[in-house]
């Protein structure tokens, strides 16, 4: 494709009212595409145009790759660290309530719940308005936070009658109204025994994954390698990969009793639907951790929800060491000693943590 | 499962049983690891709180939790082979932590995956870098450092808001009061300056062939320390 055609394509794809700088070379076009992509200014339609642009000729691809290399290198500079430290010093962040996903907010804004929540949110609105222009003002829904300490589970009965058991060091935000039941799993893991209510879906969102049910029992847990695991004990649930924008690429699958799936934080399903052993999977509900050929890194993630000292794996070569073990929360220290004796690993006791490394 | 583990009080099924856990500690390899662990432990004690505080103030309480990110960053640093060549370990660990945090932001994951799908990965120009290439690509990083210092305060702020904090134009506009067109223009001007400096350092007009011959920034396959945007 000629440069002229190339320019025409970018004119159509990249020209917006917001930013109309000269875009007459592959390099300036590449910069525009790169920055728009990372700064959240490329919707699905523009991405299609980007694909056409980058595939149209070699010069575009080369220019984009160079921009990308520079973009990468910026993150390696001490300037980045210096800026962050100075930025934090001059603009301290006040975290009021962790924000739900933009999509979540968007859906919220369309519901009648939005109107009924204005009064309750008035203080939050006043505070957030300091940081947000009217164009992007975000209404944070009134949600109740529940946390569990490191070392033990916590049982909660929600206002709709559903029971929740938080794993150690876990946190959820709960928003239950006449029209909706929304939970955000902020960290850790939780088991939900949902009371049946055909008029209100029970939605559990974490990262870009959402579980939708009307009445069932299931668990959602953050796992090793930035993964999320959904395990269904009974009933039927829908697990949805929340798209970044719009609904075009939303993917959904159904899980039945004793079925499980894993997804990345971005919502992408990373395993097929598999069966699991009910007794081992939900043993943590009764204070025990059971593993049958499970990678060590996964075991350590669970242990750190209940251990007095954090456990760190210092040698990645043992991350995937298959562990078979069973122990209670109170036996974690013994269990670590046992793992070191039974497997080719060394346990080093430090003041602030315990370290596992290769033998 | 070989036996009903859930009925055991405390049990392990090992692929083999070691002679003695204490014997292994006496090996030279173990001593080396222990020594390395001690130096890491010193770093850990000196900088752990600072790193956690910086992450918390910069990115909030998570997820990912600042403590988890910091732990992973220290762990990755400890697993590097050439830590003694790192002049400023704390800054280095913070860079790793920033990278881990950005990797966990869903919208950035999707952008990264989209770019990877569209950018040809077979010609050596990859968009992922291992932390150890910071040392190998020191000249390029140093030049970029100087380039960033030459940017105006506003250009630097906009660049870092997007690149280091992972913020969108709309978020920056809401936070600073600057218009989106202005933010867009500042960011593109900043990138133009840095790209120009990078071209001078590389001594090339950035043709396809030239860019392929940049081994310092190529991806190491199967490296868990991959740097991603």
Coordinates of C-alpha atoms in Angstrom, one line a residue:
Chain A
X1 CA 0.0 0.0 0.0
X2 CA 1.3 3.5 -0.8
X3 CA 2.1 6.1 1.7
X4 CA -0.8 8.1 0.4
X5 CA -3.3 5.3 1.0
X6 CA -1.7 4.9 4.4
X7 CA -2.3 8.5 5.3
X8 CA -5.9 8.2 4.2
X9 CA -6.4 5.2 6.4
X10 CA -5.1 7.0 9.4
X11 CA -7.0 10.1 8.7
X12 CA -10.1 8.0 8.9
X13 CA -9.1 5.9 11.8
X14 CA -7.1 8.2 13.9
X15 CA -8.4 11.7 13.5
X16 CA -10.6 12.7 16.3
X17 CA -11.9 16.0 17.6
X18 CA -9.7 15.6 20.6
X19 CA -6.4 15.3 19.0
X20 CA -5.7 16.5 15.5
X21 CA -2.0 16.8 15.3
X22 CA -0.2 16.3 12.1
X23 CA -0.1 12.6 11.3
X24 CA 1.8 12.4 8.1
X25 CA 4.5 9.9 8.8
X26 CA 4.4 6.2 9.9
X27 CA 6.3 7.2 13.1
X28 CA 3.8 9.9 14.1
X29 CA 0.9 7.6 13.2
X30 CA 2.5 4.8 15.2
X31 CA 2.9 7.0 18.2
X32 CA -0.7 8.1 18.0
X33 CA -1.9 4.5 17.8
X34 CA 0.3 3.3 20.7
X35 CA -0.7 6.2 23.0
X36 CA -4.3 5.9 22.1
X37 CA -4.3 2.2 22.8
X38 CA -2.6 2.5 26.2
X39 CA -4.6 5.6 27.2
X40 CA -7.9 4.0 26.7
X41 CA -8.9 5.8 23.5
X42 CA -9.3 2.9 21.2
X43 CA -12.7 1.3 21.0
X44 CA -13.4 -1.9 19.1
X45 CA -14.0 0.0 15.8
X46 CA -10.8 1.8 16.1
X47 CA -8.9 -1.4 16.8
X48 CA -10.2 -2.8 13.5
X49 CA -8.8 0.3 11.8
X50 CA -5.5 -0.2 13.7
X51 CA -5.3 -3.7 12.3
X52 CA -5.8 -2.4 8.8
X53 CA -3.2 0.3 9.4
X54 CA -0.5 -2.0 10.8
X55 CA -1.0 -4.7 8.2
X56 CA -1.1 -2.2 5.3
X57 CA 2.7 -1.9 4.9
X58 CA 6.0 -2.8 6.5
X59 CA 6.9 0.8 7.4
X60 CA 3.9 1.0 9.7
X61 CA 4.8 -2.2 11.5
X62 CA 8.4 -1.1 12.0
X63 CA 7.4 2.3 13.2
X64 CA 5.0 0.8 15.7
X65 CA 7.6 -1.6 17.0
X66 CA 10.0 1.2 17.5
X67 CA 7.5 3.2 19.5
X68 CA 6.8 0.1 21.5
X69 CA 10.5 -0.4 22.3
X70 CA 10.8 3.2 23.5
X71 CA 7.6 2.7 25.5
X72 CA 9.1 -0.4 27.2
X73 CA 12.4 1.4 27.9
X74 CA 10.7 4.2 29.7
X75 CA 9.6 1.7 32.4
X76 CA 13.2 0.7 33.0
X77 CA 14.5 4.2 33.8
X78 CA 15.2 5.6 37.2
X79 CA 13.2 8.6 36.1
X80 CA 10.1 6.4 36.3
X81 CA 10.8 5.6 39.9
X82 CA 11.8 9.1 40.8
X83 CA 8.6 10.5 39.2
X84 CA 6.4 8.0 41.1
X85 CA 8.1 8.8 44.4
X86 CA 7.7 12.6 43.8
X87 CA 4.2 12.1 42.5
X88 CA 3.1 10.2 45.7
X89 CA 4.7 12.9 47.9
X90 CA 2.9 15.8 46.2
X91 CA -0.4 14.1 45.5
X92 CA -1.2 11.6 48.3
X93 CA -3.9 9.2 47.3
X94 CA -6.9 8.9 49.6
X95 CA -8.5 5.5 49.1
X96 CA -12.1 5.7 50.2
X97 CA -13.8 2.6 48.8
X98 CA -12.1 0.5 46.1
X99 CA -13.6 1.3 42.8
X100 CA -15.6 -1.3 40.9
X101 CA -14.8 -1.9 37.2
X102 CA -15.9 0.7 34.7
X103 CA -18.3 -1.7 33.1
X104 CA -19.8 -2.4 36.5
X105 CA -20.4 1.3 37.0
X106 CA -21.9 1.7 33.6
X107 CA -24.4 -1.0 34.3
X108 CA -25.1 0.5 37.6
X109 CA -25.8 3.9 36.2
X110 CA -28.6 2.4 34.1
X111 CA -30.4 0.8 36.9
X112 CA -33.0 2.2 39.2
X113 CA -30.6 1.4 42.0
X114 CA -28.5 4.4 40.9
X115 CA -31.2 6.8 41.7
X116 CA -32.0 5.3 45.1
X117 CA -28.3 5.4 46.0
X118 CA -27.8 9.1 45.4
X119 CA -28.7 10.2 48.9
X120 CA -26.5 7.6 50.5
X121 CA -23.6 8.5 48.2
X122 CA -23.8 12.2 48.6
X123 CA -20.6 12.5 50.8
X124 CA -18.7 10.3 48.4
X125 CA -19.8 12.4 45.5
X126 CA -18.6 15.6 47.2
X127 CA -15.2 14.1 47.8
X128 CA -14.7 12.4 44.5
X129 CA -15.8 15.6 42.7
X130 CA -12.6 17.1 43.8
X131 CA -10.7 14.7 41.6
X132 CA -13.2 14.1 38.7
X133 CA -14.5 16.5 36.1
X134 CA -18.3 16.5 35.5
X135 CA -17.7 14.6 32.3
X136 CA -16.3 11.6 34.1
X137 CA -17.9 11.9 37.5
X138 CA -18.3 8.4 38.9
X139 CA -20.9 7.4 41.4
X140 CA -19.5 4.9 43.8
X141 CA -22.2 2.6 45.0
X142 CA -22.8 2.2 48.7
X143 CA -21.2 -1.1 49.4
X144 CA -20.4 -2.8 52.7
X145 CA -16.9 -4.2 53.0
X146 CA -16.3 -7.5 54.8
X147 CA -12.7 -8.6 55.6
X148 CA -11.2 -11.7 57.1
X149 CA -8.0 -11.8 59.1
X150 CA -5.0 -13.9 58.2
X151 CA -5.2 -17.2 59.9
X152 CA -8.9 -18.0 59.9
X153 CA -12.1 -18.1 57.8
X154 CA -15.0 -15.8 58.5
X155 CA -18.7 -16.7 58.1
X156 CA -21.2 -14.0 57.1
X157 CA -24.9 -14.1 56.5
X158 CA -26.0 -11.5 54.0
X159 CA -29.3 -9.6 54.2
X160 CA -30.8 -11.7 51.4
X161 CA -30.1 -14.9 53.5
X162 CA -27.1 -16.0 51.4
X163 CA -24.2 -17.4 53.4
X164 CA -20.6 -16.4 52.7
X165 CA -17.4 -17.9 54.1
X166 CA -14.4 -15.8 53.5
X167 CA -11.0 -17.6 53.3
X168 CA -8.3 -16.1 55.4
X169 CA -7.0 -12.7 54.4
X170 CA -9.9 -12.1 52.0
X171 CA -12.1 -9.2 51.3
X172 CA -15.5 -8.6 49.6
X173 CA -17.7 -5.6 48.9
X174 CA -21.4 -6.4 49.2
X175 CA -24.2 -4.4 47.6
X176 CA -27.7 -5.9 48.1
X177 CA -30.9 -4.0 47.2
X178 CA -34.4 -4.8 46.1
X179 CA -33.2 -5.2 42.5
X180 CA -29.8 -6.6 42.7
X181 CA -27.3 -8.6 44.6
X182 CA -23.7 -7.6 43.7
X183 CA -20.5 -8.8 45.3
X184 CA -17.0 -7.8 44.4
X185 CA -14.3 -10.1 45.5
X186 CA -11.4 -7.8 46.2
X187 CA -8.8 -10.3 47.3
X188 CA -8.5 -13.9 48.5
X189 CA -11.3 -16.4 48.1
X190 CA -14.9 -16.9 49.2
X191 CA -17.5 -19.6 49.3
X192 CA -21.1 -18.5 48.5
X193 CA -24.2 -20.5 49.4
X194 CA -26.8 -18.4 47.6
X195 CA -30.4 -18.1 48.7
X196 CA -32.8 -18.8 45.8
X197 CA -34.3 -15.6 44.4
X198 CA -35.5 -15.7 40.7
X199 CA -36.1 -12.0 40.7
X200 CA -32.5 -11.0 41.6
X201 CA -29.4 -12.4 40.1
X202 CA -26.5 -12.9 42.5
X203 CA -23.4 -11.5 40.8
X204 CA -19.9 -12.0 42.0
X205 CA -17.2 -10.0 40.2
X206 CA -13.5 -10.2 40.5
X207 CA -11.1 -8.6 38.1
X208 CA -12.6 -9.2 34.6
X209 CA -14.6 -12.2 35.6
X210 CA -18.2 -12.4 36.8
X211 CA -20.2 -15.3 38.2
X212 CA -24.0 -15.1 37.8
X213 CA -26.4 -17.3 39.7
X214 CA -29.9 -17.3 41.1
X215 CA -29.4 -20.0 43.8
X216 CA -26.5 -22.4 44.3
X217 CA -23.3 -22.9 46.1
X218 CA -19.9 -22.2 44.7
X219 CA -16.4 -20.7 45.5
X220 CA -14.3 -18.1 43.8
X221 CA -10.7 -17.8 44.7
X222 CA -7.6 -15.9 43.6
X223 CA -5.0 -18.4 42.8
X224 CA -1.3 -18.6 41.8
X225 CA 0.0 -16.8 38.7
X226 CA -2.7 -14.1 38.8
X227 CA -5.5 -16.7 38.1
X228 CA -9.0 -16.9 39.4
X229 CA -10.7 -20.3 40.1
X230 CA -14.4 -20.9 40.2
X231 CA -15.7 -24.1 41.7
X232 CA -19.4 -25.1 41.9
X233 CA -20.6 -27.3 44.7
X234 CA -24.2 -27.5 43.6
X235 CA -26.6 -25.9 41.1
X236 CA -25.7 -24.1 37.9
X237 CA -23.7 -20.9 37.5
X238 CA -22.7 -18.7 34.5
X239 CA -19.1 -17.5 34.4
X240 CA -18.6 -14.5 32.2
X241 CA -15.4 -12.9 30.8
X242 CA -16.3 -9.2 31.2
X243 CA -15.1 -7.4 28.0
X244 CA -13.2 -4.2 28.3
X245 CA -15.7 -2.3 26.3
X246 CA -19.2 -3.0 25.0
X247 CA -20.6 -6.5 24.9
X248 CA -19.3 -7.7 21.6
X249 CA -16.7 -10.1 22.9
X250 CA -18.3 -11.2 26.1
X251 CA -17.7 -14.9 26.6
X252 CA -19.8 -17.1 28.9
X253 CA -19.8 -20.7 30.0
X254 CA -21.9 -22.7 32.4
X255 CA -20.7 -24.7 35.3
X256 CA -22.6 -27.5 37.0
X257 CA -22.0 -29.2 40.3
X258 CA -18.4 -30.5 40.8
X259 CA -17.2 -28.5 37.8
X260 CA -14.4 -25.9 37.9
X261 CA -12.7 -23.4 35.6
X262 CA -9.8 -21.1 35.8
X263 CA -9.4 -17.7 34.3
X264 CA -6.8 -15.0 34.1
X265 CA -7.3 -11.6 35.7
X266 CA -8.2 -10.3 32.3
X267 CA -11.1 -12.7 32.2
X268 CA -9.7 -15.1 29.6
X269 CA -10.5 -18.7 30.4
X270 CA -7.2 -20.5 30.8
X271 CA -8.5 -24.0 31.4
X272 CA -11.3 -26.2 30.1
X273 CA -14.1 -27.0 32.4
X274 CA -12.9 -29.8 34.7
X275 CA -14.2 -32.0 37.4
X276 CA -12.9 -31.7 41.0
X277 CA -13.0 -33.7 44.2
X278 CA -15.6 -32.1 46.4
X279 CA -14.0 -33.1 49.6
X280 CA -10.5 -31.7 48.8
X281 CA -11.7 -28.6 47.0
X282 CA -13.9 -27.4 49.9
X283 CA -11.8 -28.8 52.8
X284 CA -10.8 -25.2 53.6
X285 CA -14.3 -24.5 54.8
X286 CA -13.7 -26.9 57.7
X287 CA -10.2 -25.6 58.5
X288 CA -8.1 -28.1 56.5
X289 CA -6.0 -27.8 53.3
X290 CA -5.8 -30.9 51.1
X291 CA -3.7 -31.2 48.0
X292 CA -3.4 -34.0 45.5
X293 CA -0.5 -33.4 43.0
X294 CA -1.0 -29.6 43.2
X295 CA 1.9 -27.2 42.3
X296 CA 3.8 -25.9 45.3
X297 CA 3.1 -22.3 44.3
X298 CA -0.6 -22.9 44.6
X299 CA -0.2 -24.5 48.0
X300 CA 1.9 -21.5 49.2
X301 CA -0.9 -19.1 48.0
X302 CA -3.3 -21.0 50.2
X303 CA -0.9 -21.3 53.1
X304 CA -0.3 -17.5 53.1
X305 CA -4.0 -17.0 53.9
X306 CA -3.5 -18.7 57.2
X307 CA 0.2 -18.7 58.1
X308 CA 1.6 -16.5 60.9
X309 CA 4.6 -15.6 58.7
X310 CA 4.4 -15.2 54.9
X311 CA 6.0 -18.0 53.0
X312 CA 8.0 -17.1 49.9
X313 CA 9.4 -19.3 47.2
X314 CA 12.8 -18.1 46.2
X315 CA 13.6 -20.6 43.5
X316 CA 11.2 -20.7 40.6
X317 CA 12.3 -24.2 39.6
X318 CA 10.3 -25.5 42.6
X319 CA 7.1 -23.5 41.8
X320 CA 5.5 -26.5 40.0
X321 CA 6.7 -29.2 42.3
X322 CA 3.7 -31.5 42.7
X323 CA 2.6 -31.6 46.3
X324 CA 0.3 -34.2 48.0
X325 CA -0.5 -33.3 51.5
X326 CA -3.2 -32.7 54.1
X327 CA -3.1 -30.5 57.2
X328 CA -5.2 -28.1 59.3
X329 CA -4.7 -24.4 59.5
X330 CA -3.1 -24.9 63.0
X331 CA -0.6 -27.4 61.5
X332 CA 0.9 -25.1 58.9
X333 CA 4.2 -24.7 60.6
X334 CA 4.5 -28.5 61.0
X335 CA 3.3 -29.0 57.4
X336 CA 6.1 -26.7 56.1
X337 CA 8.7 -28.7 58.1
X338 CA 7.2 -31.8 56.7
X339 CA 7.3 -30.5 53.1
X340 CA 11.0 -29.7 53.6
X341 CA 11.6 -33.2 54.8
X342 CA 9.6 -35.0 52.2
X343 CA 10.4 -33.0 49.1
X344 CA 13.6 -31.7 47.5
X345 CA 13.2 -28.3 49.1
X346 CA 14.8 -26.3 51.9
X347 CA 12.9 -24.3 54.4
X348 CA 14.7 -21.3 55.8
X349 CA 13.2 -19.5 58.9
X350 CA 13.7 -15.8 58.9
X351 CA 12.5 -13.1 61.2
X352 CA 9.7 -11.8 59.0
X353 CA 9.0 -14.7 56.7
X354 CA 9.7 -18.3 55.8
X355 CA 11.6 -19.1 52.6
X356 CA 11.3 -22.1 50.5
X357 CA 14.2 -22.8 48.1
X358 CA 15.6 -25.7 46.1
X359 CA 17.6 -28.3 47.9
Chain B
X1 CA -5.5 -39.6 45.4
X2 CA -3.6 -42.6 47.0
X3 CA -5.4 -42.5 50.2
X4 CA -8.2 -40.5 51.9
X5 CA -6.0 -37.6 52.9
X6 CA -8.8 -35.6 54.4
X7 CA -9.1 -38.2 57.1
X8 CA -5.4 -37.9 58.1
X9 CA -4.3 -35.5 60.8
X10 CA -1.2 -34.5 59.0
X11 CA 0.2 -36.3 56.0
X12 CA 2.6 -36.1 53.1
X13 CA 3.1 -38.3 50.1
X14 CA 6.5 -37.5 48.7
X15 CA 8.1 -38.6 45.5
X16 CA 11.1 -39.7 47.6
X17 CA 12.1 -39.3 51.2
X18 CA 15.2 -37.3 51.9
X19 CA 17.9 -38.8 54.1
X20 CA 17.8 -35.8 56.4
X21 CA 16.7 -32.3 56.2
X22 CA 19.6 -31.1 58.2
X23 CA 22.2 -32.9 56.1
X24 CA 21.1 -30.9 53.1
X25 CA 21.8 -27.7 54.8
X26 CA 25.4 -28.6 55.1
X27 CA 26.0 -28.7 51.4
X28 CA 28.0 -25.9 49.7
X29 CA 25.1 -25.1 47.5
X30 CA 22.9 -24.6 50.4
X31 CA 25.4 -22.3 52.0
X32 CA 25.6 -20.2 48.8
X33 CA 21.8 -20.0 48.7
X34 CA 21.8 -19.1 52.4
X35 CA 24.4 -16.4 51.8
X36 CA 22.4 -15.0 48.9
X37 CA 19.3 -15.2 51.0
X38 CA 20.9 -13.2 53.7
X39 CA 21.8 -10.4 51.4
X40 CA 18.3 -10.4 50.0
X41 CA 17.1 -10.4 53.6
X42 CA 19.0 -7.2 54.2
X43 CA 17.4 -5.6 51.2
X44 CA 14.1 -6.9 52.4
X45 CA 14.5 -5.4 55.8
X46 CA 15.7 -2.1 54.5
X47 CA 13.2 -1.5 51.7
X48 CA 10.2 -3.7 52.2
X49 CA 8.1 -1.0 53.9
X50 CA 9.1 1.7 51.5
X51 CA 8.2 -0.4 48.5
X52 CA 4.9 -1.4 50.0
X53 CA 4.0 2.2 50.9
X54 CA 4.9 3.5 47.4
X55 CA 2.8 0.8 45.7
X56 CA -0.1 1.4 48.1
X57 CA 0.0 5.2 47.5
X58 CA 0.4 4.8 43.8
X59 CA -2.0 2.1 42.9
X60 CA -4.2 1.7 45.9
X61 CA -4.9 -1.4 48.0
X62 CA -5.4 -3.7 45.1
X63 CA -5.9 -6.2 43.8
X64 CA -3.1 -6.9 43.4
X65 CA -2.2 -6.2 47.0
X66 CA 0.9 -4.1 47.4
X67 CA 2.3 -6.6 49.8
X68 CA 1.9 -9.5 47.3
X69 CA 3.4 -7.4 44.5
X70 CA 6.4 -6.4 46.7
X71 CA 6.9 -10.0 47.7
X72 CA 6.9 -11.1 44.1
X73 CA 9.3 -8.3 43.2
X74 CA 11.8 -9.2 45.9
X75 CA 11.4 -12.8 44.9
X76 CA 12.1 -12.1 41.2
X77 CA 15.1 -9.9 42.2
X78 CA 16.5 -12.7 44.4
X79 CA 16.2 -15.2 41.5
X80 CA 18.3 -13.0 39.2
X81 CA 21.8 -14.2 38.6
X82 CA 23.6 -10.8 38.4
X83 CA 22.2 -8.8 41.3
X84 CA 25.6 -7.5 42.3
X85 CA 25.7 -5.5 39.0
X86 CA 22.6 -3.6 40.0
X87 CA 23.7 -0.1 41.3
X88 CA 20.4 0.8 43.0
X89 CA 18.6 -2.4 44.1
X90 CA 15.7 -0.5 45.7
X91 CA 14.9 1.4 42.5
X92 CA 15.3 -1.8 40.6
X93 CA 12.9 -3.7 42.8
X94 CA 10.4 -0.9 42.5
X95 CA 10.7 -1.1 38.7
X96 CA 9.9 -4.8 38.9
X97 CA 7.0 -4.1 41.2
X98 CA 5.6 -1.5 38.9
X99 CA 5.8 -4.0 36.1
X100 CA 4.1 -6.7 38.1
X101 CA 1.3 -4.2 39.0
X102 CA 0.8 -3.1 35.4
X103 CA 0.6 -6.7 34.3
X104 CA -2.3 -7.2 36.7
X105 CA -4.4 -4.4 35.4
X106 CA -7.1 -6.0 33.3
X107 CA -7.5 -3.3 30.7
X108 CA -3.7 -3.2 30.1
X109 CA -3.6 -7.0 29.8
X110 CA -6.1 -6.7 27.0
X111 CA -4.2 -4.0 25.2
X112 CA -1.0 -6.0 25.5
X113 CA -2.6 -9.1 24.2
X114 CA -4.2 -7.2 21.4
X115 CA -0.9 -5.7 20.4
X116 CA 0.8 -9.1 20.6
X117 CA -1.7 -10.5 18.3
X118 CA -1.2 -7.8 15.7
X119 CA 2.6 -7.3 15.9
X120 CA 4.7 -9.8 14.1
X121 CA 6.6 -11.7 16.8
X122 CA 8.8 -13.6 14.4
X123 CA 11.2 -10.9 13.4
X124 CA 12.8 -10.4 16.8
X125 CA 11.1 -7.2 17.6
X126 CA 9.1 -8.2 20.6
X127 CA 7.4 -6.0 23.1
X128 CA 8.5 -7.8 26.2
X129 CA 11.7 -7.4 28.0
X130 CA 13.3 -9.3 30.9
X131 CA 14.6 -7.2 33.8
X132 CA 18.1 -8.4 33.2
X133 CA 18.2 -6.7 29.9
X134 CA 18.1 -3.4 31.8
X135 CA 21.7 -4.1 32.5
X136 CA 22.5 -5.3 29.0
X137 CA 20.7 -2.3 27.5
X138 CA 22.2 0.2 29.9
X139 CA 23.2 2.6 27.1
X140 CA 19.7 2.8 25.8
X141 CA 18.2 3.2 29.2
X142 CA 20.7 5.9 30.1
X143 CA 19.8 7.8 26.9
X144 CA 16.1 7.5 27.7
X145 CA 16.8 8.7 31.2
X146 CA 18.4 11.9 29.8
X147 CA 15.6 12.2 27.3
X148 CA 13.0 12.1 30.0
X149 CA 14.9 14.8 31.9
X150 CA 14.7 17.1 28.9
X151 CA 10.9 16.8 28.7
X152 CA 8.8 19.6 30.1
X153 CA 7.2 19.0 33.5
X154 CA 3.8 18.6 31.9
X155 CA 5.1 16.2 29.2
X156 CA 6.8 14.1 31.8
X157 CA 3.7 14.0 34.0
X158 CA 1.4 12.9 31.2
X159 CA 3.9 10.3 30.0
X160 CA 4.2 8.8 33.5
X161 CA 0.5 8.9 34.2
X162 CA -0.1 6.7 31.2
X163 CA 3.0 4.6 31.2
X164 CA 3.7 4.1 34.9
X165 CA 0.3 4.5 36.5
X166 CA -1.6 2.9 33.6
X167 CA -4.1 5.8 33.5
X168 CA -6.4 6.8 30.7
X169 CA -6.7 10.2 29.1
X170 CA -10.1 10.6 30.8
X171 CA -8.7 9.8 34.2
X172 CA -5.8 12.2 33.8
X173 CA -8.1 14.9 32.6
X174 CA -10.3 14.4 35.6
X175 CA -7.4 14.4 38.0
X176 CA -5.5 17.4 36.6
X177 CA -8.1 19.5 34.9
X178 CA -6.1 19.4 31.6
X179 CA -8.1 18.9 28.4
X180 CA -8.0 15.6 26.7
X181 CA -6.6 17.1 23.4
X182 CA -3.9 18.8 25.4
X183 CA -3.0 15.5 27.2
X184 CA -3.0 13.6 23.9
X185 CA -0.7 16.2 22.3
X186 CA 1.7 16.4 25.3
X187 CA 2.0 12.6 25.3
X188 CA 2.7 12.4 21.6
X189 CA 5.3 15.2 21.8
X190 CA 7.0 13.5 24.7
X191 CA 7.1 10.2 22.7
X192 CA 8.4 12.0 19.6
X193 CA 11.3 13.5 21.6
X194 CA 12.2 10.1 23.2
X195 CA 12.0 8.3 19.9
X196 CA 14.2 10.8 18.3
X197 CA 16.8 10.4 21.1
X198 CA 16.5 6.6 20.8
X199 CA 17.2 6.8 17.1
X200 CA 20.3 8.8 17.7
X201 CA 21.6 6.3 20.3
X202 CA 20.8 3.4 18.0
X203 CA 22.5 5.2 15.1
X204 CA 19.7 4.3 12.8
X205 CA 16.8 5.6 11.0
X206 CA 14.8 2.7 12.3
X207 CA 14.4 0.6 9.3
X208 CA 13.1 -2.9 9.6
X209 CA 16.5 -4.4 9.4
X210 CA 18.0 -2.1 11.9
X211 CA 15.3 -2.8 14.4
X212 CA 15.7 -6.5 14.1
X213 CA 19.4 -6.1 15.1
X214 CA 18.7 -5.0 18.6
X215 CA 19.4 -8.1 20.7
X216 CA 19.5 -6.3 24.0
X217 CA 15.8 -5.9 24.0
X218 CA 14.7 -9.2 22.7
X219 CA 12.4 -11.4 24.7
X220 CA 13.9 -14.4 26.5
X221 CA 11.5 -17.2 26.0
X222 CA 10.0 -18.9 29.1
X223 CA 11.4 -16.3 31.4
X224 CA 9.1 -15.7 34.3
X225 CA 10.7 -12.3 34.8
X226 CA 9.2 -11.0 31.6
X227 CA 8.6 -7.3 31.5
X228 CA 5.3 -6.3 30.1
X229 CA 3.7 -3.0 29.5

